[in-house]
Amino acid sequence: MQVFTGILLVFLLVCAVSVSLSRNFLNSILIYMSYSLVMSVIWIVLESPDLAITEAAVGAGITSVLFFVTLKKIHEIIKEEDEKTEPEDGEENDEQKTV
């Protein structure tokens, strides 16, 4: 049982470090979900099932869904800003006006 607990703690540390080093937001969210699930298993090993259920529901469930929704909204905002800056079909660019 101590070997299993040691493996879980090492995996928890790897998740914590890799979330902070990841440059992709989607990967960071997925790593955070795995961190929460491992933490939930650790709570079960420590014989605290109420905290394990809470960690699984809130940490891996609700918080991750909110992160996914936020990430989707951020990408939509960026797409809307890109569409506003692109010239329409009838408009000319500054380069076309000087020619």
PDB file of N, CA and C in Angstrom:
ATOM      1  N   MET A   1       0.816  -1.195   0.000  1.00  0.00           N
ATOM      2  CA  MET A   1       0.000   0.000   0.000  1.00  0.00           C
ATOM      3  C   MET A   1       0.864   1.265   0.000  1.00  0.00           C
ATOM      4  N   GLN A   2       2.024   1.193   0.626  1.00  0.00           N
ATOM      5  CA  GLN A   2       2.900   2.358   0.664  1.00  0.00           C
ATOM      6  C   GLN A   2       3.497   2.654  -0.704  1.00  0.00           C
ATOM      7  N   VAL A   3       3.718   1.614  -1.495  1.00  0.00           N
ATOM      8  CA  VAL A   3       4.233   1.819  -2.855  1.00  0.00           C
ATOM      9  C   VAL A   3       3.187   2.549  -3.690  1.00  0.00           C
ATOM     10  N   PHE A   4       1.922   2.126  -3.554  1.00  0.00           N
ATOM     11  CA  PHE A   4       0.822   2.763  -4.287  1.00  0.00           C
ATOM     12  C   PHE A   4       0.686   4.231  -3.894  1.00  0.00           C
ATOM     13  N   THR A   5       0.788   4.522  -2.608  1.00  0.00           N
ATOM     14  CA  THR A   5       0.698   5.902  -2.133  1.00  0.00           C
ATOM     15  C   THR A   5       1.869   6.733  -2.657  1.00  0.00           C
ATOM     16  N   GLY A   6       3.048   6.161  -2.687  1.00  0.00           N
ATOM     17  CA  GLY A   6       4.218   6.854  -3.227  1.00  0.00           C
ATOM     18  C   GLY A   6       4.065   7.168  -4.698  1.00  0.00           C
ATOM     19  N   ILE A   7       3.529   6.205  -5.457  1.00  0.00           N
ATOM     20  CA  ILE A   7       3.295   6.435  -6.888  1.00  0.00           C
ATOM     21  C   ILE A   7       2.281   7.554  -7.086  1.00  0.00           C
ATOM     22  N   LEU A   8       1.230   7.562  -6.272  1.00  0.00           N
ATOM     23  CA  LEU A   8       0.224   8.627  -6.375  1.00  0.00           C
ATOM     24  C   LEU A   8       0.825   9.992  -6.058  1.00  0.00           C
ATOM     25  N   LEU A   9       1.666  10.071  -5.040  1.00  0.00           N
ATOM     26  CA  LEU A   9       2.286  11.341  -4.687  1.00  0.00           C
ATOM     27  C   LEU A   9       3.234  11.833  -5.768  1.00  0.00           C
ATOM     28  N   VAL A  10       3.983  10.919  -6.376  1.00  0.00           N
ATOM     29  CA  VAL A  10       4.881  11.303  -7.476  1.00  0.00           C
ATOM     30  C   VAL A  10       4.061  11.806  -8.659  1.00  0.00           C
ATOM     31  N   PHE A  11       2.970  11.094  -8.990  1.00  0.00           N
ATOM     32  CA  PHE A  11       2.118  11.519 -10.090  1.00  0.00           C
ATOM     33  C   PHE A  11       1.479  12.875  -9.788  1.00  0.00           C
ATOM     34  N   LEU A  12       1.128  13.123  -8.525  1.00  0.00           N
ATOM     35  CA  LEU A  12       0.563  14.401  -8.124  1.00  0.00           C
ATOM     36  C   LEU A  12       1.571  15.528  -8.329  1.00  0.00           C
ATOM     37  N   LEU A  13       2.807  15.300  -7.949  1.00  0.00           N
ATOM     38  CA  LEU A  13       3.856  16.304  -8.162  1.00  0.00           C
ATOM     39  C   LEU A  13       4.124  16.552  -9.639  1.00  0.00           C
ATOM     40  N   VAL A  14       4.127  15.483 -10.429  1.00  0.00           N
ATOM     41  CA  VAL A  14       4.342  15.631 -11.873  1.00  0.00           C
ATOM     42  C   VAL A  14       3.216  16.453 -12.487  1.00  0.00           C
ATOM     43  N   CYS A  15       1.988  16.197 -12.081  1.00  0.00           N
ATOM     44  CA  CYS A  15       0.847  16.972 -12.590  1.00  0.00           C
ATOM     45  C   CYS A  15       0.964  18.441 -12.204  1.00  0.00           C
ATOM     46  N   ALA A  16       1.333  18.702 -10.964  1.00  0.00           N
ATOM     47  CA  ALA A  16       1.434  20.084 -10.492  1.00  0.00           C
ATOM     48  C   ALA A  16       2.499  20.858 -11.263  1.00  0.00           C
ATOM     49  N   VAL A  17       3.628  20.237 -11.511  1.00  0.00           N
ATOM     50  CA  VAL A  17       4.703  20.915 -12.239  1.00  0.00           C
ATOM     51  C   VAL A  17       4.342  21.070 -13.712  1.00  0.00           C
ATOM     52  N   SER A  18       3.747  20.042 -14.304  1.00  0.00           N
ATOM     53  CA  SER A  18       3.451  20.107 -15.735  1.00  0.00           C
ATOM     54  C   SER A  18       2.325  21.087 -16.053  1.00  0.00           C
ATOM     55  N   VAL A  19       1.402  21.327 -15.121  1.00  0.00           N
ATOM     56  CA  VAL A  19       0.373  22.346 -15.357  1.00  0.00           C
ATOM     57  C   VAL A  19       1.012  23.717 -15.473  1.00  0.00           C
ATOM     58  N   SER A  20       1.957  23.998 -14.622  1.00  0.00           N
ATOM     59  CA  SER A  20       2.581  25.318 -14.659  1.00  0.00           C
ATOM     60  C   SER A  20       3.528  25.490 -15.841  1.00  0.00           C
ATOM     61  N   LEU A  21       4.035  24.408 -16.389  1.00  0.00           N
ATOM     62  CA  LEU A  21       4.966  24.499 -17.521  1.00  0.00           C
ATOM     63  C   LEU A  21       4.272  24.363 -18.876  1.00  0.00           C
ATOM     64  N   SER A  22       3.039  23.938 -18.899  1.00  0.00           N
ATOM     65  CA  SER A  22       2.327  23.736 -20.156  1.00  0.00           C
ATOM     66  C   SER A  22       1.970  25.076 -20.786  1.00  0.00           C
ATOM     67  N   ARG A  23       2.147  25.180 -22.099  1.00  0.00           N
ATOM     68  CA  ARG A  23       1.839  26.412 -22.810  1.00  0.00           C
ATOM     69  C   ARG A  23       0.464  26.362 -23.472  1.00  0.00           C
ATOM     70  N   ASN A  24      -0.114  25.196 -23.586  1.00  0.00           N
ATOM     71  CA  ASN A  24      -1.418  25.032 -24.208  1.00  0.00           C
ATOM     72  C   ASN A  24      -2.484  25.005 -23.114  1.00  0.00           C
ATOM     73  N   PHE A  25      -3.503  25.851 -23.243  1.00  0.00           N
ATOM     74  CA  PHE A  25      -4.535  25.933 -22.216  1.00  0.00           C
ATOM     75  C   PHE A  25      -5.331  24.645 -22.103  1.00  0.00           C
ATOM     76  N   LEU A  26      -5.621  24.009 -23.217  1.00  0.00           N
ATOM     77  CA  LEU A  26      -6.400  22.770 -23.187  1.00  0.00           C
ATOM     78  C   LEU A  26      -5.634  21.673 -22.451  1.00  0.00           C
ATOM     79  N   ASN A  27      -4.353  21.563 -22.726  1.00  0.00           N
ATOM     80  CA  ASN A  27      -3.542  20.574 -22.013  1.00  0.00           C
ATOM     81  C   ASN A  27      -3.484  20.881 -20.519  1.00  0.00           C
ATOM     82  N   SER A  28      -3.409  22.141 -20.176  1.00  0.00           N
ATOM     83  CA  SER A  28      -3.378  22.519 -18.761  1.00  0.00           C
ATOM     84  C   SER A  28      -4.666  22.111 -18.051  1.00  0.00           C
ATOM     85  N   ILE A  29      -5.797  22.278 -18.722  1.00  0.00           N
ATOM     86  CA  ILE A  29      -7.073  21.892 -18.121  1.00  0.00           C
ATOM     87  C   ILE A  29      -7.136  20.381 -17.934  1.00  0.00           C
ATOM     88  N   LEU A  30      -6.688  19.626 -18.932  1.00  0.00           N
ATOM     89  CA  LEU A  30      -6.708  18.169 -18.822  1.00  0.00           C
ATOM     90  C   LEU A  30      -5.775  17.677 -17.724  1.00  0.00           C
ATOM     91  N   ILE A  31      -4.624  18.295 -17.590  1.00  0.00           N
ATOM     92  CA  ILE A  31      -3.693  17.915 -16.524  1.00  0.00           C
ATOM     93  C   ILE A  31      -4.279  18.270 -15.165  1.00  0.00           C
ATOM     94  N   TYR A  32      -4.965  19.408 -15.087  1.00  0.00           N
ATOM     95  CA  TYR A  32      -5.620  19.795 -13.836  1.00  0.00           C
ATOM     96  C   TYR A  32      -6.701  18.784 -13.461  1.00  0.00           C
ATOM     97  N   MET A  33      -7.441  18.294 -14.443  1.00  0.00           N
ATOM     98  CA  MET A  33      -8.450  17.272 -14.173  1.00  0.00           C
ATOM     99  C   MET A  33      -7.811  16.009 -13.609  1.00  0.00           C
ATOM    100  N   SER A  34      -6.697  15.591 -14.199  1.00  0.00           N
ATOM    101  CA  SER A  34      -6.025  14.397 -13.691  1.00  0.00           C
ATOM    102  C   SER A  34      -5.456  14.639 -12.291  1.00  0.00           C
ATOM    103  N   TYR A  35      -4.985  15.855 -12.034  1.00  0.00           N
ATOM    104  CA  TYR A  35      -4.522  16.209 -10.691  1.00  0.00           C
ATOM    105  C   TYR A  35      -5.659  16.051  -9.677  1.00  0.00           C
ATOM    106  N   SER A  36      -6.837  16.540 -10.021  1.00  0.00           N
ATOM    107  CA  SER A  36      -7.978  16.441  -9.109  1.00  0.00           C
ATOM    108  C   SER A  36      -8.397  14.995  -8.886  1.00  0.00           C
ATOM    109  N   LEU A  37      -8.346  14.187  -9.939  1.00  0.00           N
ATOM    110  CA  LEU A  37      -8.714  12.781  -9.784  1.00  0.00           C
ATOM    111  C   LEU A  37      -7.707  12.035  -8.911  1.00  0.00           C
ATOM    112  N   VAL A  38      -6.431  12.315  -9.090  1.00  0.00           N
ATOM    113  CA  VAL A  38      -5.417  11.680  -8.249  1.00  0.00           C
ATOM    114  C   VAL A  38      -5.570  12.135  -6.801  1.00  0.00           C
ATOM    115  N   MET A  39      -5.869  13.407  -6.618  1.00  0.00           N
ATOM    116  CA  MET A  39      -6.090  13.900  -5.257  1.00  0.00           C
ATOM    117  C   MET A  39      -7.304  13.233  -4.635  1.00  0.00           C
ATOM    118  N   SER A  40      -8.311  12.951  -5.427  1.00  0.00           N
ATOM    119  CA  SER A  40      -9.485  12.235  -4.941  1.00  0.00           C
ATOM    120  C   SER A  40      -9.121  10.825  -4.489  1.00  0.00           C
ATOM    121  N   VAL A  41      -8.280  10.146  -5.258  1.00  0.00           N
ATOM    122  CA  VAL A  41      -7.837   8.797  -4.870  1.00  0.00           C
ATOM    123  C   VAL A  41      -7.006   8.859  -3.589  1.00  0.00           C
ATOM    124  N   ILE A  42      -6.188   9.890  -3.449  1.00  0.00           N
ATOM    125  CA  ILE A  42      -5.392  10.037  -2.230  1.00  0.00           C
ATOM    126  C   ILE A  42      -6.299  10.236  -1.020  1.00  0.00           C
ATOM    127  N   TRP A  43      -7.383  10.986  -1.182  1.00  0.00           N
ATOM    128  CA  TRP A  43      -8.320  11.158  -0.072  1.00  0.00           C
ATOM    129  C   TRP A  43      -8.973   9.835   0.298  1.00  0.00           C
ATOM    130  N   ILE A  44      -9.229   8.994  -0.683  1.00  0.00           N
ATOM    131  CA  ILE A  44      -9.790   7.671  -0.385  1.00  0.00           C
ATOM    132  C   ILE A  44      -8.785   6.821   0.382  1.00  0.00           C
ATOM    133  N   VAL A  45      -7.520   6.876  -0.043  1.00  0.00           N
ATOM    134  CA  VAL A  45      -6.475   6.118   0.658  1.00  0.00           C
ATOM    135  C   VAL A  45      -6.340   6.605   2.102  1.00  0.00           C
ATOM    136  N   LEU A  46      -6.523   7.895   2.314  1.00  0.00           N
ATOM    137  CA  LEU A  46      -6.442   8.462   3.666  1.00  0.00           C
ATOM    138  C   LEU A  46      -7.734   8.274   4.458  1.00  0.00           C
ATOM    139  N   GLU A  47      -8.655   7.481   3.905  1.00  0.00           N
ATOM    140  CA  GLU A  47      -9.921   7.121   4.550  1.00  0.00           C
ATOM    141  C   GLU A  47     -10.787   8.340   4.855  1.00  0.00           C
ATOM    142  N   SER A  48     -10.911   9.194   3.860  1.00  0.00           N
ATOM    143  CA  SER A  48     -11.784  10.358   3.967  1.00  0.00           C
ATOM    144  C   SER A  48     -12.667  10.428   2.718  1.00  0.00           C
ATOM    145  N   PRO A  49     -13.691   9.572   2.660  1.00  0.00           N
ATOM    146  CA  PRO A  49     -14.494   9.491   1.438  1.00  0.00           C
ATOM    147  C   PRO A  49     -15.316  10.746   1.145  1.00  0.00           C
ATOM    148  N   ASP A  50     -15.701  11.504   2.171  1.00  0.00           N
ATOM    149  CA  ASP A  50     -16.462  12.716   1.917  1.00  0.00           C
ATOM    150  C   ASP A  50     -15.628  13.755   1.166  1.00  0.00           C
ATOM    151  N   LEU A  51     -14.369  13.893   1.536  1.00  0.00           N
ATOM    152  CA  LEU A  51     -13.481  14.798   0.805  1.00  0.00           C
ATOM    153  C   LEU A  51     -13.166  14.279  -0.594  1.00  0.00           C
ATOM    154  N   ALA A  52     -13.082  12.963  -0.742  1.00  0.00           N
ATOM    155  CA  ALA A  52     -12.810  12.378  -2.054  1.00  0.00           C
ATOM    156  C   ALA A  52     -13.950  12.667  -3.024  1.00  0.00           C
ATOM    157  N   ILE A  53     -15.174  12.514  -2.557  1.00  0.00           N
ATOM    158  CA  ILE A  53     -16.324  12.789  -3.416  1.00  0.00           C
ATOM    159  C   ILE A  53     -16.386  14.270  -3.771  1.00  0.00           C
ATOM    160  N   THR A  54     -16.123  15.119  -2.791  1.00  0.00           N
ATOM    161  CA  THR A  54     -16.136  16.561  -3.049  1.00  0.00           C
ATOM    162  C   THR A  54     -15.052  16.956  -4.033  1.00  0.00           C
ATOM    163  N   GLU A  55     -13.859  16.404  -3.871  1.00  0.00           N
ATOM    164  CA  GLU A  55     -12.756  16.712  -4.783  1.00  0.00           C
ATOM    165  C   GLU A  55     -13.064  16.245  -6.198  1.00  0.00           C
ATOM    166  N   ALA A  56     -13.636  15.072  -6.324  1.00  0.00           N
ATOM    167  CA  ALA A  56     -13.972  14.555  -7.652  1.00  0.00           C
ATOM    168  C   ALA A  56     -15.072  15.388  -8.302  1.00  0.00           C
ATOM    169  N   ALA A  57     -16.086  15.759  -7.522  1.00  0.00           N
ATOM    170  CA  ALA A  57     -17.211  16.507  -8.092  1.00  0.00           C
ATOM    171  C   ALA A  57     -16.830  17.948  -8.420  1.00  0.00           C
ATOM    172  N   VAL A  58     -16.177  18.607  -7.485  1.00  0.00           N
ATOM    173  CA  VAL A  58     -15.859  20.016  -7.683  1.00  0.00           C
ATOM    174  C   VAL A  58     -14.582  20.195  -8.493  1.00  0.00           C
ATOM    175  N   GLY A  59     -13.523  19.503  -8.106  1.00  0.00           N
ATOM    176  CA  GLY A  59     -12.229  19.688  -8.761  1.00  0.00           C
ATOM    177  C   GLY A  59     -12.193  19.190 -10.183  1.00  0.00           C
ATOM    178  N   ALA A  60     -12.573  17.940 -10.375  1.00  0.00           N
ATOM    179  CA  ALA A  60     -12.498  17.358 -11.719  1.00  0.00           C
ATOM    180  C   ALA A  60     -13.762  17.613 -12.524  1.00  0.00           C
ATOM    181  N   GLY A  61     -14.868  17.851 -11.848  1.00  0.00           N
ATOM    182  CA  GLY A  61     -16.132  18.000 -12.554  1.00  0.00           C
ATOM    183  C   GLY A  61     -16.470  19.433 -12.895  1.00  0.00           C
ATOM    184  N   ILE A  62     -16.983  20.155 -11.915  1.00  0.00           N
ATOM    185  CA  ILE A  62     -17.532  21.487 -12.158  1.00  0.00           C
ATOM    186  C   ILE A  62     -16.455  22.485 -12.583  1.00  0.00           C
ATOM    187  N   THR A  63     -15.336  22.501 -11.889  1.00  0.00           N
ATOM    188  CA  THR A  63     -14.281  23.454 -12.220  1.00  0.00           C
ATOM    189  C   THR A  63     -13.738  23.224 -13.626  1.00  0.00           C
ATOM    190  N   SER A  64     -13.565  21.975 -14.005  1.00  0.00           N
ATOM    191  CA  SER A  64     -13.063  21.695 -15.353  1.00  0.00           C
ATOM    192  C   SER A  64     -14.060  22.110 -16.423  1.00  0.00           C
ATOM    193  N   VAL A  65     -15.333  21.884 -16.175  1.00  0.00           N
ATOM    194  CA  VAL A  65     -16.357  22.320 -17.132  1.00  0.00           C
ATOM    195  C   VAL A  65     -16.334  23.839 -17.270  1.00  0.00           C
ATOM    196  N   LEU A  66     -16.192  24.547 -16.144  1.00  0.00           N
ATOM    197  CA  LEU A  66     -16.114  26.007 -16.212  1.00  0.00           C
ATOM    198  C   LEU A  66     -14.871  26.468 -16.970  1.00  0.00           C
ATOM    199  N   PHE A  67     -13.753  25.775 -16.781  1.00  0.00           N
ATOM    200  CA  PHE A  67     -12.544  26.107 -17.534  1.00  0.00           C
ATOM    201  C   PHE A  67     -12.748  25.879 -19.031  1.00  0.00           C
ATOM    202  N   PHE A  68     -13.400  24.767 -19.401  1.00  0.00           N
ATOM    203  CA  PHE A  68     -13.662  24.497 -20.818  1.00  0.00           C
ATOM    204  C   PHE A  68     -14.554  25.573 -21.431  1.00  0.00           C
ATOM    205  N   VAL A  69     -15.596  25.973 -20.710  1.00  0.00           N
ATOM    206  CA  VAL A  69     -16.499  27.017 -21.213  1.00  0.00           C
ATOM    207  C   VAL A  69     -15.757  28.334 -21.364  1.00  0.00           C
ATOM    208  N   THR A  70     -14.926  28.668 -20.391  1.00  0.00           N
ATOM    209  CA  THR A  70     -14.147  29.898 -20.461  1.00  0.00           C
ATOM    210  C   THR A  70     -13.175  29.865 -21.633  1.00  0.00           C
ATOM    211  N   LEU A  71     -12.526  28.745 -21.842  1.00  0.00           N
ATOM    212  CA  LEU A  71     -11.596  28.616 -22.963  1.00  0.00           C
ATOM    213  C   LEU A  71     -12.328  28.785 -24.287  1.00  0.00           C
ATOM    214  N   LYS A  72     -13.516  28.221 -24.398  1.00  0.00           N
ATOM    215  CA  LYS A  72     -14.306  28.365 -25.614  1.00  0.00           C
ATOM    216  C   LYS A  72     -14.694  29.824 -25.816  1.00  0.00           C
ATOM    217  N   LYS A  73     -15.091  30.508 -24.761  1.00  0.00           N
ATOM    218  CA  LYS A  73     -15.467  31.922 -24.865  1.00  0.00           C
ATOM    219  C   LYS A  73     -14.273  32.782 -25.258  1.00  0.00           C
ATOM    220  N   ILE A  74     -13.106  32.497 -24.723  1.00  0.00           N
ATOM    221  CA  ILE A  74     -11.907  33.268 -25.069  1.00  0.00           C
ATOM    222  C   ILE A  74     -11.599  33.124 -26.548  1.00  0.00           C
ATOM    223  N   HIS A  75     -11.687  31.908 -27.076  1.00  0.00           N
ATOM    224  CA  HIS A  75     -11.420  31.711 -28.496  1.00  0.00           C
ATOM    225  C   HIS A  75     -12.471  32.388 -29.360  1.00  0.00           C
ATOM    226  N   GLU A  76     -13.716  32.442 -28.899  1.00  0.00           N
ATOM    227  CA  GLU A  76     -14.750  33.146 -29.646  1.00  0.00           C
ATOM    228  C   GLU A  76     -14.477  34.637 -29.665  1.00  0.00           C
ATOM    229  N   ILE A  77     -14.012  35.180 -28.545  1.00  0.00           N
ATOM    230  CA  ILE A  77     -13.703  36.607 -28.498  1.00  0.00           C
ATOM    231  C   ILE A  77     -12.568  36.926 -29.453  1.00  0.00           C
ATOM    232  N   ILE A  78     -11.559  36.090 -29.489  1.00  0.00           N
ATOM    233  CA  ILE A  78     -10.427  36.313 -30.386  1.00  0.00           C
ATOM    234  C   ILE A  78     -10.882  36.238 -31.832  1.00  0.00           C
ATOM    235  N   LYS A  79     -11.758  35.290 -32.168  1.00  0.00           N
ATOM    236  CA  LYS A  79     -12.273  35.179 -33.536  1.00  0.00           C
ATOM    237  C   LYS A  79     -13.081  36.404 -33.917  1.00  0.00           C
ATOM    238  N   GLU A  80     -13.902  36.940 -32.989  1.00  0.00           N
ATOM    239  CA  GLU A  80     -14.692  38.127 -33.275  1.00  0.00           C
ATOM    240  C   GLU A  80     -13.791  39.327 -33.526  1.00  0.00           C
ATOM    241  N   GLU A  81     -12.715  39.474 -32.757  1.00  0.00           N
ATOM    242  CA  GLU A  81     -11.793  40.586 -32.960  1.00  0.00           C
ATOM    243  C   GLU A  81     -11.075  40.459 -34.287  1.00  0.00           C
ATOM    244  N   ASP A  82     -10.709  39.234 -34.692  1.00  0.00           N
ATOM    245  CA  ASP A  82     -10.068  39.028 -35.983  1.00  0.00           C
ATOM    246  C   ASP A  82     -11.016  39.364 -37.127  1.00  0.00           C
ATOM    247  N   GLU A  83     -12.283  39.024 -36.985  1.00  0.00           N
ATOM    248  CA  GLU A  83     -13.261  39.327 -38.027  1.00  0.00           C
ATOM    249  C   GLU A  83     -13.470  40.827 -38.156  1.00  0.00           C
ATOM    250  N   LYS A  84     -13.403  41.567 -37.057  1.00  0.00           N
ATOM    251  CA  LYS A  84     -13.575  43.014 -37.113  1.00  0.00           C
ATOM    252  C   LYS A  84     -12.402  43.693 -37.804  1.00  0.00           C
ATOM    253  N   THR A  85     -11.196  43.157 -37.648  1.00  0.00           N
ATOM    254  CA  THR A  85     -10.021  43.794 -38.234  1.00  0.00           C
ATOM    255  C   THR A  85      -9.825  43.439 -39.697  1.00  0.00           C
ATOM    256  N   GLU A  86     -10.435  42.363 -40.196  1.00  0.00           N
ATOM    257  CA  GLU A  86     -10.293  41.990 -41.598  1.00  0.00           C
ATOM    258  C   GLU A  86     -11.153  42.906 -42.457  1.00  0.00           C
ATOM    259  N   PRO A  87     -10.628  43.362 -43.603  1.00  0.00           N
ATOM    260  CA  PRO A  87     -11.435  44.220 -44.478  1.00  0.00           C
ATOM    261  C   PRO A  87     -12.533  43.410 -45.159  1.00  0.00           C
ATOM    262  N   GLU A  88     -13.637  44.082 -45.412  1.00  0.00           N
ATOM    263  CA  GLU A  88     -14.750  43.430 -46.089  1.00  0.00           C
ATOM    264  C   GLU A  88     -14.473  43.393 -47.580  1.00  0.00           C
ATOM    265  N   ASP A  89     -15.344  42.737 -48.341  1.00  0.00           N
ATOM    266  CA  ASP A  89     -15.121  42.571 -49.776  1.00  0.00           C
ATOM    267  C   ASP A  89     -15.103  43.908 -50.518  1.00  0.00           C
ATOM    268  N   GLY A  90     -15.943  44.849 -50.125  1.00  0.00           N
ATOM    269  CA  GLY A  90     -16.030  46.126 -50.820  1.00  0.00           C
ATOM    270  C   GLY A  90     -14.982  47.125 -50.374  1.00  0.00           C
ATOM    271  N   GLU A  91     -14.326  46.872 -49.265  1.00  0.00           N
ATOM    272  CA  GLU A  91     -13.340  47.807 -48.736  1.00  0.00           C
ATOM    273  C   GLU A  91     -11.965  47.519 -49.313  1.00  0.00           C
ATOM    274  N   GLU A  92     -11.142  48.578 -49.357  1.00  0.00           N
ATOM    275  CA  GLU A  92      -9.777  48.402 -49.850  1.00  0.00           C
ATOM    276  C   GLU A  92      -8.801  48.485 -48.680  1.00  0.00           C
ATOM    277  N   ASN A  93      -7.700  47.807 -48.796  1.00  0.00           N
ATOM    278  CA  ASN A  93      -6.639  47.912 -47.802  1.00  0.00           C
ATOM    279  C   ASN A  93      -5.860  49.199 -48.040  1.00  0.00           C
ATOM    280  N   ASP A  94      -5.029  49.604 -47.085  1.00  0.00           N
ATOM    281  CA  ASP A  94      -4.181  50.768 -47.235  1.00  0.00           C
ATOM    282  C   ASP A  94      -3.196  50.570 -48.382  1.00  0.00           C
ATOM    283  N   GLU A  95      -2.743  49.326 -48.583  1.00  0.00           N
ATOM    284  CA  GLU A  95      -1.793  49.030 -49.650  1.00  0.00           C
ATOM    285  C   GLU A  95      -2.434  49.231 -51.018  1.00  0.00           C
ATOM    286  N   GLN A  96      -3.708  48.887 -51.168  1.00  0.00           N
ATOM    287  CA  GLN A  96      -4.392  49.031 -52.443  1.00  0.00           C
ATOM    288  C   GLN A  96      -4.669  50.497 -52.743  1.00  0.00           C
ATOM    289  N   LYS A  97      -4.864  51.333 -51.723  1.00  0.00           N
ATOM    290  CA  LYS A  97      -5.153  52.743 -51.935  1.00  0.00           C
ATOM    291  C   LYS A  97      -3.924  53.515 -52.444  1.00  0.00           C
ATOM    292  N   THR A  98      -2.721  53.093 -52.018  1.00  0.00           N
ATOM    293  CA  THR A  98      -1.508  53.820 -52.402  1.00  0.00           C
ATOM    294  C   THR A  98      -1.027  53.476 -53.796  1.00  0.00           C
ATOM    295  N   VAL A  99      -1.547  52.416 -54.388  1.00  0.00           N
ATOM    296  CA  VAL A  99      -1.066  51.993 -55.713  1.00  0.00           C
ATOM    297  C   VAL A  99      -1.648  52.817 -56.798  1.00  0.00           C
TER     298      VAL A  99
END
